[in-house]
Amino acid sequence: MAKKIHEIRDPIHVFVRLSHDERNVLDSRPFQRLRHIHQLALTYLVYPGATHRRFEHSLGVMELAGRVYDVVTSNATDDVRNEFPDVADDRKREYWRCVLRMAALCHDIGHLPFSHAAEKELLPEGWTHETLTAVLIRSDEMLPIWHDMRIDSEDVVKLALGRKELPDADFTPWETILAEIIVGDAFGVDRMDYLLRDSHHAGVAYGKFDQYRLIDTLRILPRAPSDADDEGEVGFALGVEEGGLQSAEALMLARYFMYSQVYFHPIRRIYDLHLKDFLIEWLGDDGYPTDTERHLMITDTEVTHGMREAEQHAEFPGHLHAYRINRREHFKQIYSRNPSDAEINLEAGEAIFDALCTEFGAEHFRHDRYRQKGGAPDFPVRMRDDRIASSLLVSDILAKVPVVDIDCVFADQSIVTKAERWLTQHRDEAIKPKKEEGASG
Amino acid sequence: MDRLKKAAVLTRFVSALRERGSWGGETHIQKAAYFLQELLGVPLGFRFVLYWYGPFSFDLRDELTGLRGDELLTLNPQYPYGSSYKSTERASYVQSLFEKTLDEYRERIEFVADQLGAQGVKSLERLATGYYVTKGLPKAAVEDRALRLTKIKPHVSHEDAVAAIQMVDKMITKSKPLLH
């Protein structure tokens, strides 16, 4: 007789458990491919322990999604049960639990090799890894599995991608809440798992927070009013009990620290840029295939092999970039925008980059710019006296968590000294902003 | 519109809304920006979808966070209703670099701020959803559009829906001279 429950050991969640049906999704080719996709691309060249894959991250996201679901449905108030009747219906509650876990498990199956690197440049207009995820969930290979589990593939797609990635889809309020459990700005379990897991494997403590306390205090709560006109507003969101506020603050701080210390470590970033340059040349004019069969055949293994070959043969596409990565001849950071430069020019990095390219040639430099996305950490908090308040009003910390903003320039090692010397002399002039043409004064 | 120009327009817009008494929370900015882009034709490049409170743009949400990172906007906890956005000294400096762009859109910014700055969230929800409906059914009668609005937002009363559609129609008429 087949085992009913399968247990998988996990360094973050100790055990991840799956039913026999869920195991069929795990064993599918689209999911097994994630065994060969590094969670943090080439970060292992900086943090050697960070060799973990999207496979175990996705298992972790599924585990956390199930836990959050159980907490928020078992603690639902009458208001929530009235608003979302599926919570009170045993059969439907179980259905959505299954859909949510499967959406969590599959949310990353469309990732390109080495995760995010070069997605925008390599995929055709209008495609993202989320689009590929949706295509794979709806694929002929996956449809029989969903059919056997008696779940609708479109429900899995909606919860896996969320409203942001499916602007034309109709979401019910309940589906919106469920998608928030996976990809939400505040309490998305995707982020919870990657902060804990990346932190563990990179060997840093920045990403840790009290996941047990936080999850235990998560609730579906009425949204806090936005102004006097908004009193008594219906509408719900994921929020926390007052007792979980500090663990929510710790999650937001963990995110900030992981971004500033690990994800945007300058050497990690330049390896990403070299990898992007390599992939563009290696894949050629056709770019990355959106055909599912070809997608399933390309993983980090094939790209790593391609890089090894290209590194050794000057005539191979991507040779120079592969050489830079494999021989550790990466570019070096020569400029990072500081607050005083930002006072003069918010795009100082771009101005410096343009000036350096003009002076020495564009092939010697790379510009890296990133602005944090997502909303402010504003979620409802149920106070001990049962009032609902905005998190930003009751937390002294949340409104002050810095926003990650990266603007820096890297230079070829062969030219670093000359470029730095030039920059010392011309920096102020290079970052001086220009008024737009036609303006008075 | 490039990023810094957009920053100049948005920060000026946030100030204009606040000058008319807006609470200046994200929802207020979202709904007003929907009119600024879709009715007044200011090319901000945001994609709006129907969300909890009517038209909403995830891109605009990202942009507001980016503007906080650039220290062009601050997010201020403001009792008793959560937070509001305020533009900074640095935003004034960026605006000074784009006088031509701001001159081009000044009347449209002021128009939206005049019409919507004093409106609360629920009213903005009705108006923005009313305009969303009107864009989809440009030739439909007020009554039909009001029915569509109440179908999308069942908590909006029929009377409020009709009033919202009528105000939207007035805004459309009044805005025409500004669209050149």
JSON list of N, CA and C in Angstrom, two decimals, chain A residues 256 370-377 399-406, chain B residues 62 64-71 73:
[
{"chain": "A", "resi": 256, "resn": "TYR", "atom": "N", "xyz": [15.11, 44.12, 5.13]},
{"chain": "A", "resi": 256, "resn": "TYR", "atom": "CA", "xyz": [16.02, 45.24, 4.84]},
{"chain": "A", "resi": 256, "resn": "TYR", "atom": "C", "xyz": [17.49, 44.79, 4.95]},
{"chain": "A", "resi": 370, "resn": "TYR", "atom": "N", "xyz": [18.92, 49.68, -8.58]},
{"chain": "A", "resi": 370, "resn": "TYR", "atom": "CA", "xyz": [17.76, 48.96, -8.08]},
{"chain": "A", "resi": 370, "resn": "TYR", "atom": "C", "xyz": [17.01, 49.84, -7.10]},
{"chain": "A", "resi": 371, "resn": "ARG", "atom": "N", "xyz": [15.68, 49.89, -7.27]},
{"chain": "A", "resi": 371, "resn": "ARG", "atom": "CA", "xyz": [14.83, 50.58, -6.31]},
{"chain": "A", "resi": 371, "resn": "ARG", "atom": "C", "xyz": [13.86, 49.55, -5.74]},
{"chain": "A", "resi": 372, "resn": "GLN", "atom": "N", "xyz": [13.69, 49.57, -4.45]},
{"chain": "A", "resi": 372, "resn": "GLN", "atom": "CA", "xyz": [12.79, 48.61, -3.80]},
{"chain": "A", "resi": 372, "resn": "GLN", "atom": "C", "xyz": [11.37, 48.74, -4.35]},
{"chain": "A", "resi": 373, "resn": "LYS", "atom": "N", "xyz": [10.71, 47.62, -4.45]},
{"chain": "A", "resi": 373, "resn": "LYS", "atom": "CA", "xyz": [9.32, 47.62, -4.91]},
{"chain": "A", "resi": 373, "resn": "LYS", "atom": "C", "xyz": [8.40, 47.19, -3.78]},
{"chain": "A", "resi": 374, "resn": "GLY", "atom": "N", "xyz": [7.11, 47.21, -4.08]},
{"chain": "A", "resi": 374, "resn": "GLY", "atom": "CA", "xyz": [6.13, 46.81, -3.06]},
{"chain": "A", "resi": 374, "resn": "GLY", "atom": "C", "xyz": [5.69, 48.01, -2.25]},
{"chain": "A", "resi": 375, "resn": "GLY", "atom": "N", "xyz": [4.71, 47.78, -1.42]},
{"chain": "A", "resi": 375, "resn": "GLY", "atom": "CA", "xyz": [4.12, 48.89, -0.66]},
{"chain": "A", "resi": 375, "resn": "GLY", "atom": "C", "xyz": [4.78, 49.11, 0.68]},
{"chain": "A", "resi": 376, "resn": "ALA", "atom": "N", "xyz": [4.28, 50.11, 1.38]},
{"chain": "A", "resi": 376, "resn": "ALA", "atom": "CA", "xyz": [4.74, 50.38, 2.75]},
{"chain": "A", "resi": 376, "resn": "ALA", "atom": "C", "xyz": [4.21, 49.25, 3.66]},
{"chain": "A", "resi": 377, "resn": "PRO", "atom": "N", "xyz": [4.90, 48.99, 4.76]},
{"chain": "A", "resi": 377, "resn": "PRO", "atom": "CA", "xyz": [4.46, 47.90, 5.65]},
{"chain": "A", "resi": 377, "resn": "PRO", "atom": "C", "xyz": [3.22, 48.30, 6.45]},
{"chain": "A", "resi": 399, "resn": "ALA", "atom": "N", "xyz": [7.47, 52.53, 10.02]},
{"chain": "A", "resi": 399, "resn": "ALA", "atom": "CA", "xyz": [7.56, 53.65, 9.07]},
{"chain": "A", "resi": 399, "resn": "ALA", "atom": "C", "xyz": [9.01, 54.09, 8.88]},
{"chain": "A", "resi": 400, "resn": "LYS", "atom": "N", "xyz": [9.89, 53.61, 9.77]},
{"chain": "A", "resi": 400, "resn": "LYS", "atom": "CA", "xyz": [11.30, 54.05, 9.70]},
{"chain": "A", "resi": 400, "resn": "LYS", "atom": "C", "xyz": [12.23, 53.03, 9.06]},
{"chain": "A", "resi": 401, "resn": "VAL", "atom": "N", "xyz": [11.70, 51.87, 8.70]},
{"chain": "A", "resi": 401, "resn": "VAL", "atom": "CA", "xyz": [12.57, 50.87, 8.06]},
{"chain": "A", "resi": 401, "resn": "VAL", "atom": "C", "xyz": [13.03, 51.46, 6.73]},
{"chain": "A", "resi": 402, "resn": "PRO", "atom": "N", "xyz": [14.35, 51.57, 6.52]},
{"chain": "A", "resi": 402, "resn": "PRO", "atom": "CA", "xyz": [14.81, 52.21, 5.28]},
{"chain": "A", "resi": 402, "resn": "PRO", "atom": "C", "xyz": [14.37, 51.44, 4.03]},
{"chain": "A", "resi": 403, "resn": "VAL", "atom": "N", "xyz": [14.25, 52.19, 2.95]},
{"chain": "A", "resi": 403, "resn": "VAL", "atom": "CA", "xyz": [13.91, 51.60, 1.66]},
{"chain": "A", "resi": 403, "resn": "VAL", "atom": "C", "xyz": [15.23, 51.31, 0.93]},
{"chain": "A", "resi": 404, "resn": "VAL", "atom": "N", "xyz": [15.34, 50.11, 0.38]},
{"chain": "A", "resi": 404, "resn": "VAL", "atom": "CA", "xyz": [16.59, 49.74, -0.30]},
{"chain": "A", "resi": 404, "resn": "VAL", "atom": "C", "xyz": [16.68, 50.47, -1.65]},
{"chain": "A", "resi": 405, "resn": "ASP", "atom": "N", "xyz": [17.82, 51.09, -1.87]},
{"chain": "A", "resi": 405, "resn": "ASP", "atom": "CA", "xyz": [18.00, 51.89, -3.08]},
{"chain": "A", "resi": 405, "resn": "ASP", "atom": "C", "xyz": [19.48, 51.77, -3.48]},
{"chain": "A", "resi": 406, "resn": "ILE", "atom": "N", "xyz": [19.73, 51.12, -4.60]},
{"chain": "A", "resi": 406, "resn": "ILE", "atom": "CA", "xyz": [21.11, 50.84, -5.00]},
{"chain": "A", "resi": 406, "resn": "ILE", "atom": "C", "xyz": [21.43, 51.57, -6.29]},
{"chain": "B", "resi": 62, "resn": "ASP", "atom": "N", "xyz": [4.78, 50.71, -6.39]},
{"chain": "B", "resi": 62, "resn": "ASP", "atom": "CA", "xyz": [6.24, 50.57, -6.44]},
{"chain": "B", "resi": 62, "resn": "ASP", "atom": "C", "xyz": [6.90, 51.94, -6.53]},
{"chain": "B", "resi": 64, "resn": "LEU", "atom": "N", "xyz": [5.81, 54.84, -5.47]},
{"chain": "B", "resi": 64, "resn": "LEU", "atom": "CA", "xyz": [5.74, 55.58, -4.20]},
{"chain": "B", "resi": 64, "resn": "LEU", "atom": "C", "xyz": [6.84, 55.08, -3.25]},
{"chain": "B", "resi": 65, "resn": "THR", "atom": "N", "xyz": [7.07, 53.77, -3.27]},
{"chain": "B", "resi": 65, "resn": "THR", "atom": "CA", "xyz": [8.15, 53.23, -2.43]},
{"chain": "B", "resi": 65, "resn": "THR", "atom": "C", "xyz": [9.50, 53.73, -2.95]},
{"chain": "B", "resi": 66, "resn": "GLY", "atom": "N", "xyz": [9.66, 53.74, -4.27]},
{"chain": "B", "resi": 66, "resn": "GLY", "atom": "CA", "xyz": [10.91, 54.24, -4.85]},
{"chain": "B", "resi": 66, "resn": "GLY", "atom": "C", "xyz": [11.14, 55.70, -4.48]},
{"chain": "B", "resi": 67, "resn": "LEU", "atom": "N", "xyz": [10.07, 56.49, -4.48]},
{"chain": "B", "resi": 67, "resn": "LEU", "atom": "CA", "xyz": [10.21, 57.92, -4.14]},
{"chain": "B", "resi": 67, "resn": "LEU", "atom": "C", "xyz": [10.56, 58.09, -2.66]},
{"chain": "B", "resi": 68, "resn": "ARG", "atom": "N", "xyz": [10.11, 57.16, -1.84]},
{"chain": "B", "resi": 68, "resn": "ARG", "atom": "CA", "xyz": [10.54, 57.19, -0.43]},
{"chain": "B", "resi": 68, "resn": "ARG", "atom": "C", "xyz": [12.02, 56.88, -0.33]},
{"chain": "B", "resi": 69, "resn": "GLY", "atom": "N", "xyz": [12.45, 55.89, -1.12]},
{"chain": "B", "resi": 69, "resn": "GLY", "atom": "CA", "xyz": [13.88, 55.53, -1.12]},
{"chain": "B", "resi": 69, "resn": "GLY", "atom": "C", "xyz": [14.74, 56.69, -1.59]},
{"chain": "B", "resi": 70, "resn": "ASP", "atom": "N", "xyz": [14.21, 57.46, -2.52]},
{"chain": "B", "resi": 70, "resn": "ASP", "atom": "CA", "xyz": [14.94, 58.64, -3.03]},
{"chain": "B", "resi": 70, "resn": "ASP", "atom": "C", "xyz": [14.83, 59.84, -2.10]},
{"chain": "B", "resi": 71, "resn": "GLU", "atom": "N", "xyz": [14.05, 59.67, -1.03]},
{"chain": "B", "resi": 71, "resn": "GLU", "atom": "CA", "xyz": [13.78, 60.77, -0.08]},
{"chain": "B", "resi": 71, "resn": "GLU", "atom": "C", "xyz": [13.09, 61.95, -0.75]},
{"chain": "B", "resi": 73, "resn": "LEU", "atom": "N", "xyz": [9.63, 61.62, -1.06]},
{"chain": "B", "resi": 73, "resn": "LEU", "atom": "CA", "xyz": [8.41, 61.55, -0.27]},
{"chain": "B", "resi": 73, "resn": "LEU", "atom": "C", "xyz": [8.76, 60.96, 1.08]}
]
